[in-house]
Amino acid sequence: MARAKLPRSPSEGKAGPGDTPAGAAAPEEPHGLSPLLPARGGGSVGSDVGQRVQVEFYVNENTFKERLKLFFIKNQRSSLRIRLFNFSLKLLTCLLYIVRVLLDNPDQGIGCWGCEKYNYTFNGSSSEFHWAPILWVERKMALWVIQVIVATISFLETMLLIYLSYKGNIWEQIFHVSFVLEMINTLPFIITVFWPPLRNLFIPVFLNCWLAKHALENMINDFHRAILRTQSAMFNQVLILFCTLLCLVFTGTCGIQHLERAGGNLNLLTSFYFCIVTFSTVGFGDVTPKIWPSQLLVVILICVTLVVLPLQFEELVYLWMERQKSGGNYSRHRARTEKHVVLCVSSLKIDLLMDFLNEFYAHPRLQQDYYVVILCPSEMDVQVRRVLQIPLWSQRVIYLQGSALKDQDLMRAKMDNGEACFILSSRNEVDRTAADHQTILRAWAVKDFAPNCPLYVQILKPENKFHVKFADHVVCEEECKYAMLALNCICPATSTLITLLVHTSRGQEGQESPEQWQRMYGRCSGNEVYHIRMGDSKFFREYEGKSFTYAAFHAHKKYGVCLIGLKREENKSILLNPGPRHILAASDTCFYINITKEENSAFIFKQEEKQKRRGLAGQALYEGPSRLPVHSIIASMGTVAMDLQNTDCRPSQGGIGGDGSKLTLPTENGSGSRRPSIAPVLELADSSALLPCDLLSDQSEDEVTPSDDEGLSVVEYVKGYPPNSPYIGSSPTLCHLLPVKAPFCCLRLDKGCKHNSYEDAKAYGFKNKLIIVSAETAGNGLYNFIVPLRAYYRSRRELNPIVLLLDNKPDHHFLEAICCFPMVYYMEGSVDNLDSLLQCGIIYADNLVVVDKESTMSAEEDYMADAKTIVNVQTMFRLFPSLSITTELTHPSNMRFMQFRAKDSYSLALSKLEKQERENGSNLAFMFRLPFAAGRVFSISMLDTLLYQSFVKDYMITITRLLLGLDTTPGSGYLCAMKVTEDDLWIRTYGRLFQKLCSSSAEIPIGIYRTECHVFSSEPHDVRAQSQISVNMEDCEDTREAKGPWSTRAASGSGSTHGRHGGSADPVEHPVLRRKSLQWARKLSRKSTKQVGKAPVATDWITQQRLSLYRRSERQELSELVKNRMKHLGLPTTGYDEMNDHHQNTLSYVLINPPPDTRLEPNDIVYLIRSDPLAHVASSSQSRKSSCSNKLSSCNPETRDETQL
């Protein structure tokens, strides 16, 4: 309450108590007084309006009682000092009691102070005893004075606290246990001051131990309040339990010792021994109380112990269980001496936890130095608890139950001392927007509490990304997902390529497999992106002052590393393949793909090869397989040893098989009087050979001279930035656009309008195959699916129509964003409806992308969330076998059900291999599943490692976004693909292909997507009969190896481990496959006739033929079903391919940065990073464009075709 002091003026000295005086304004404001605004008169005629009133606040605290209460009770620090003093007094009284016992000798006589002393003896055979030894003790004068002083202080303090804490009920305070004990231990000493004979009276001072326990509890509570420590319940309970045990033992020891003065006359040590033996339920019986009072005390103490201790233990166990659930806290001492990161999640699943731990601790320097603190609001489930009890993780991972929105929980996790904070979204939520909102609040809370802690945030919806752009690293799930699925349509298996790049591996997966493709695929999967300063690098230091393309080619030829990009010291932007005009400097940061980083590599130069190369300097470097460089990679203990051949890299000798710098170009069919040669890669870009113009020549031709069959529709496209972005924060990308926005009615594929009457995909007459996307809703992330497919660097002749098959009708905002793109349509329908698929033109489509639906991402059984998607895709796989289907799943473990074959023994062998790799600790155990290796299945959770890896490689998110086309940095290249045809096999090896691309079009290859023919068997009767028939160029002899359940022939992945006819350059012909199939069949027949006890081959062959006929009849039945539905819908049936099932008889996989001696195979698709066509065009004149166009007509088509060499 505040009391107003109103100074009266002299004229108002006689004012009555009911008047409202107005105080005069003081010339100076006293401290603690607040001036008020001028008050109105309120009807008083004589009041002065201009005067101000002074008000003094908190006057109730100025009283003497309140000040004492503030000092003794309310103030935390002073109260803590008072309780510490009280605790010390109680301990002192107990110590004085022990001193008194040690000084007391009953044999010298017993009696009151100043009275005559008598000796009393106890007769053990009689039950009678004297009470005098119990009532009177011997107390020295000095000891009595000290005890009186201490008792007086304690008594006064107790009475003062009673007075200050009085709340109206005095009896409640009087009969309180602590007050009764205080009176028993203090009041008798005060009485002895006035009545001297009672100075030897026994007073149970040892009971002060219970008051000391109570004072200690209050003191600890005040201490925790003073330091603002809230998580101390466990410590308090342990302390209470210990103090209770100690008080019980001390009370029993002192009580029994004193009572036995009239009996056995025990000393303190013997009495203490008796209490310990009794309370521990041992009961030796060598020491026993002799008289009934001491026996009664023992019974009382045992009863009290049986009641008090179980209650204390129950409370302790409860707190311990709660502590196990909440996880306790991360100590401040550990936070200062150790490094830790904090993982904030809304719900922790076992898959998420293991992905994070495996990827985070995959880096050797993090295994010993860093701890992981998990902050999660939900209780730890059984699986997570079981994993965290494993010794591998129990010493590294600390689980805390708490919320990131509470400062107390952030303090428990020591967020302000953390090296990083990972905030992950819950993608299994039905409402993904709400999950993003929770993530945003967590990021804000962490930034507010620990502004210096680096933030790594995962967001689901792209429209919510700008709320957390302050974070150091942000990964938007839907942005990456849709961009990756879009690139899968034009660069097959881009999802697998990116997933392998962002996973940490040593390339040891599959090395024990008899399958060659698995060994090579597993070894190449160990390639990752690393960085190094060029001036400090052995890989690239010798290329300072050279062009980027020159350094990329020679570094790959000499060391086997793939240089993909760099960053200038003065510029923070990362450039992928900046082109041949970029001259390397010592301060540049180089980004390269390799099996390990350069710091962990040992360089071993072979002297004999060095001398041999010097002797053959004028000859071709790639004349045969025996002259190819051998890169043997040994990954052990974090170090890679490379056996390198020191080849001299001179510009005059950089060509292949030429006599000087003038090299003849290959003939059109790859054959001629001499072996084809490849132009050398120049150290510096030739100003006459304008590479970027060569890259732009195709597009210039599109703009000026469109082909006749395409008509004028191509000219109608323009290049520009999309005018309407569906969300804030989308990166602007130059795209192919319509000059005029299409009306919304024209975007509907299956319904005509006043502008056109087309109602199906056939009526539009598209030149290229369709790309169909099946999604539940038209979210803003779907915009990122369209942009990479309409980017300016895509040739207009290669633009595929895009059809969005949506369960729900898109809103006006989304249609406004996509109406500017050419050949983008939508249709309402579901992927599980055959009519919808046929109407959207699935028989004219080359790619179908099935996006995981948000409504099915959560299920009662976690892994059942993909059930509907898997079954629907399996149905389409049977109905349309020639269609390339890319499916997104919620759980990566479910990819084994894609294109499921129940009786395929090869799939069973792959399953065993996956289990074996998982037991070996591989982070990529699922990589050998055929759908994943082929890039036909994808789970966004596999990209979580991108965020985790950014802790060590802060450039990974930027490089991934550049590869996916989400960001377009000026001067940076983009990811594309080219197909190796039969006419390109004269190049023979990947190393020669690298030189061909670098010298002709300045493109950097980073990998190969290889497809091989494969025969899947459905009968596991003979494991050796499961044969994989691979298409080789020269190797046509019989099968040599048959190891394990895999195949009788290893897949020809690299060509470095198989003998080949090096002089042949003829392309592969289809009779090779037929001839090899017959040889395989003949070999099986020879085996069966030689071995006794096996079924005849003829029976097996007949079984296979029957199965083929059965399959064919099933194929025809499905074909009839589809055709009948098409007739019912009025669609033409001519486009339905009823027997094409080449996807079912092939296996595909990705080879990242294969060795230079890897043989090229037909239908190989090479991943390229093509330089930016606009990088050097901004400052060029119009004459340069015209010269490029003139140059194009005379240039060999091998150097300017976008899809072929």
Coordinates of N, CA, C and O in Angstrom, one line a residue, residues 56-116:
E56 N 4.8 9.1 -1.7 CA 5.8 8.2 -1.3 C 5.4 6.8 -1.4 O 4.3 6.4 -0.8
F57 N 6.1 6.0 -2.1 CA 5.7 4.6 -2.3 C 6.4 3.6 -1.3 O 7.5 3.9 -0.8
Y58 N 5.8 2.5 -1.2 CA 6.4 1.4 -0.4 C 6.7 1.8 1.1 O 7.7 1.4 1.6
V59 N 5.8 2.6 1.6 CA 6.0 3.1 3.0 C 5.8 2.0 4.0 O 6.3 2.0 5.1
N60 N 5.1 0.9 3.6 CA 4.8 -0.2 4.5 C 6.1 -1.0 4.8 O 6.2 -1.7 5.8
E61 N 7.1 -0.9 3.9 CA 8.4 -1.6 4.2 C 9.3 -0.8 5.1 O 10.4 -1.3 5.3
N62 N 8.9 0.4 5.4 CA 9.8 1.2 6.3 C 9.7 1.0 7.8 O 10.4 1.5 8.6
T63 N 8.7 0.1 8.1 CA 8.5 -0.2 9.6 C 9.6 -1.1 10.0 O 10.3 -1.8 9.3
F64 N 9.8 -1.1 11.4 CA 10.9 -1.9 12.0 C 10.6 -3.4 11.7 O 11.6 -4.2 11.4
K65 N 9.4 -3.9 11.8 CA 9.1 -5.3 11.6 C 9.4 -5.7 10.2 O 10.0 -6.8 9.9
E66 N 9.0 -4.9 9.3 CA 9.2 -5.2 7.9 C 10.7 -5.2 7.5 O 11.1 -6.1 6.7
R67 N 11.4 -4.3 8.1 CA 12.8 -4.3 7.8 C 13.5 -5.6 8.4 O 14.4 -6.2 7.8
L68 N 13.1 -6.0 9.6 CA 13.6 -7.2 10.1 C 13.2 -8.4 9.3 O 14.0 -9.4 9.1
K69 N 12.0 -8.4 8.9 CA 11.5 -9.5 8.0 C 12.3 -9.6 6.7 O 12.6 -10.7 6.2
L70 N 12.5 -8.4 6.2 CA 13.3 -8.4 4.9 C 14.7 -8.9 5.1 O 15.2 -9.7 4.3
F71 N 15.3 -8.7 6.3 CA 16.7 -9.1 6.5 C 16.7 -10.6 6.9 O 17.6 -11.3 6.4
F72 N 15.8 -11.1 7.7 CA 15.8 -12.4 8.2 C 15.2 -13.4 7.2 O 15.5 -14.6 7.2
I73 N 14.2 -13.0 6.5 CA 13.3 -14.0 5.7 C 13.3 -13.7 4.2 O 13.7 -14.6 3.4
K74 N 13.0 -12.5 3.8 CA 12.7 -12.2 2.4 C 14.0 -12.1 1.6 O 14.0 -12.7 0.5
N75 N 15.0 -11.4 2.1 CA 16.2 -11.3 1.3 C 16.9 -12.6 1.2 O 17.2 -13.2 2.2
Q76 N 17.2 -13.0 0.0 CA 17.8 -14.4 -0.2 C 19.2 -14.5 0.4 O 19.5 -15.4 1.1
R77 N 20.0 -13.5 0.2 CA 21.4 -13.6 0.6 C 21.5 -13.4 2.1 O 22.2 -14.1 2.8
S78 N 20.8 -12.4 2.7 CA 20.9 -12.2 4.1 C 20.2 -13.4 4.8 O 20.7 -13.9 5.9
S79 N 19.1 -13.9 4.3 CA 18.5 -15.1 4.9 C 19.4 -16.3 4.8 O 19.5 -17.1 5.8
L80 N 20.2 -16.4 3.7 CA 21.1 -17.5 3.6 C 22.2 -17.4 4.7 O 22.6 -18.4 5.3
R81 N 22.7 -16.2 5.0 CA 23.7 -16.0 6.0 C 23.1 -16.4 7.4 O 23.8 -17.0 8.3
I82 N 21.9 -15.9 7.7 CA 21.3 -16.2 9.0 C 21.1 -17.7 9.2 O 21.4 -18.3 10.2
R83 N 20.7 -18.5 8.1 CA 20.5 -19.9 8.3 C 21.8 -20.6 8.4 O 21.9 -21.6 9.1
L84 N 22.9 -20.1 7.7 CA 24.2 -20.7 7.9 C 24.7 -20.5 9.3 O 25.3 -21.4 9.9
F85 N 24.4 -19.3 9.9 CA 24.8 -19.1 11.3 C 24.0 -20.0 12.2 O 24.6 -20.6 13.2
N86 N 22.7 -20.2 12.0 CA 21.9 -21.1 12.8 C 22.4 -22.5 12.7 O 22.5 -23.3 13.7
F87 N 22.7 -23.0 11.5 CA 23.3 -24.3 11.3 C 24.6 -24.5 12.1 O 24.8 -25.6 12.7
S88 N 25.4 -23.5 12.0 CA 26.7 -23.6 12.8 C 26.4 -23.7 14.3 O 27.1 -24.5 15.0
L89 N 25.5 -23.0 14.8 CA 25.2 -23.1 16.2 C 24.7 -24.5 16.6 O 25.1 -25.0 17.7
K90 N 23.9 -25.1 15.8 CA 23.4 -26.4 16.1 C 24.5 -27.4 16.1 O 24.6 -28.3 16.9
L91 N 25.4 -27.3 15.1 CA 26.5 -28.2 15.1 C 27.4 -28.0 16.3 O 28.0 -29.0 16.8
L92 N 27.6 -26.8 16.7 CA 28.4 -26.5 17.9 C 27.8 -27.1 19.1 O 28.5 -27.7 20.0
T93 N 26.5 -27.1 19.3 CA 25.9 -27.7 20.5 C 26.1 -29.2 20.5 O 26.3 -29.8 21.5
C94 N 26.0 -29.8 19.3 CA 26.2 -31.3 19.2 C 27.7 -31.6 19.6 O 27.9 -32.6 20.3
L95 N 28.6 -30.7 19.1 CA 30.0 -30.9 19.4 C 30.2 -30.8 20.9 O 31.0 -31.5 21.5
L96 N 29.6 -29.8 21.5 CA 29.8 -29.6 23.0 C 29.2 -30.7 23.8 O 29.7 -31.1 24.8
Y97 N 28.1 -31.3 23.3 CA 27.6 -32.5 23.9 C 28.6 -33.6 23.9 O 28.8 -34.3 25.0
I98 N 29.2 -33.9 22.8 CA 30.2 -34.9 22.7 C 31.4 -34.7 23.7 O 31.9 -35.6 24.4
V99 N 31.8 -33.4 23.7 CA 32.9 -33.0 24.6 C 32.5 -33.3 26.1 O 33.2 -33.8 26.9
R100 N 31.2 -32.9 26.4 CA 30.7 -33.2 27.8 C 30.7 -34.6 28.1 O 31.1 -35.1 29.2
V101 N 30.3 -35.5 27.2 CA 30.3 -36.9 27.4 C 31.7 -37.5 27.6 O 31.9 -38.3 28.5
L102 N 32.6 -37.0 26.8 CA 34.0 -37.5 27.0 C 34.6 -37.1 28.3 O 35.5 -37.8 28.9
L103 N 34.2 -35.9 28.8 CA 34.8 -35.4 30.1 C 34.1 -36.0 31.3 O 34.6 -35.9 32.4
D104 N 32.9 -36.5 31.1 CA 32.1 -37.0 32.2 C 32.6 -38.4 32.7 O 32.8 -39.3 31.8
N105 N 32.7 -38.6 34.0 CA 33.2 -39.9 34.5 C 32.2 -40.3 35.6 O 32.3 -39.7 36.7
P106 N 31.3 -41.2 35.4 CA 30.3 -41.5 36.4 C 30.9 -42.1 37.7 O 30.3 -42.1 38.8
D107 N 32.1 -42.7 37.6 CA 32.7 -43.4 38.7 C 33.1 -42.4 39.8 O 33.3 -42.8 41.0
Q108 N 33.3 -41.1 39.5 CA 33.7 -40.1 40.5 C 32.5 -39.5 41.3 O 32.7 -38.7 42.1
G109 N 31.3 -40.0 41.0 CA 30.1 -39.6 41.8 C 29.1 -38.9 40.9 O 29.5 -38.2 40.0
I110 N 27.9 -39.0 41.3 CA 26.8 -38.4 40.6 C 25.9 -37.6 41.5 O 25.5 -38.1 42.6
G111 N 25.5 -36.4 41.1 CA 24.6 -35.6 41.9 C 24.4 -34.2 41.3 O 25.0 -33.8 40.3
C112 N 23.6 -33.3 42.0 CA 23.3 -32.0 41.5 C 24.5 -31.1 41.7 O 25.5 -31.5 42.4
W113 N 24.5 -29.9 41.1 CA 25.6 -29.0 41.2 C 25.7 -28.4 42.6 O 24.7 -27.9 43.2
G114 N 26.9 -28.6 43.3 CA 27.0 -28.1 44.7 C 26.6 -29.1 45.7 O 26.7 -28.8 46.9
C115 N 26.0 -30.3 45.3 CA 25.5 -31.3 46.2 C 26.6 -32.4 46.4 O 27.6 -32.4 45.6
E116 N 26.3 -33.2 47.4 CA 27.2 -34.4 47.6 C 27.1 -35.4 46.5 O 25.9 -35.8 46.1

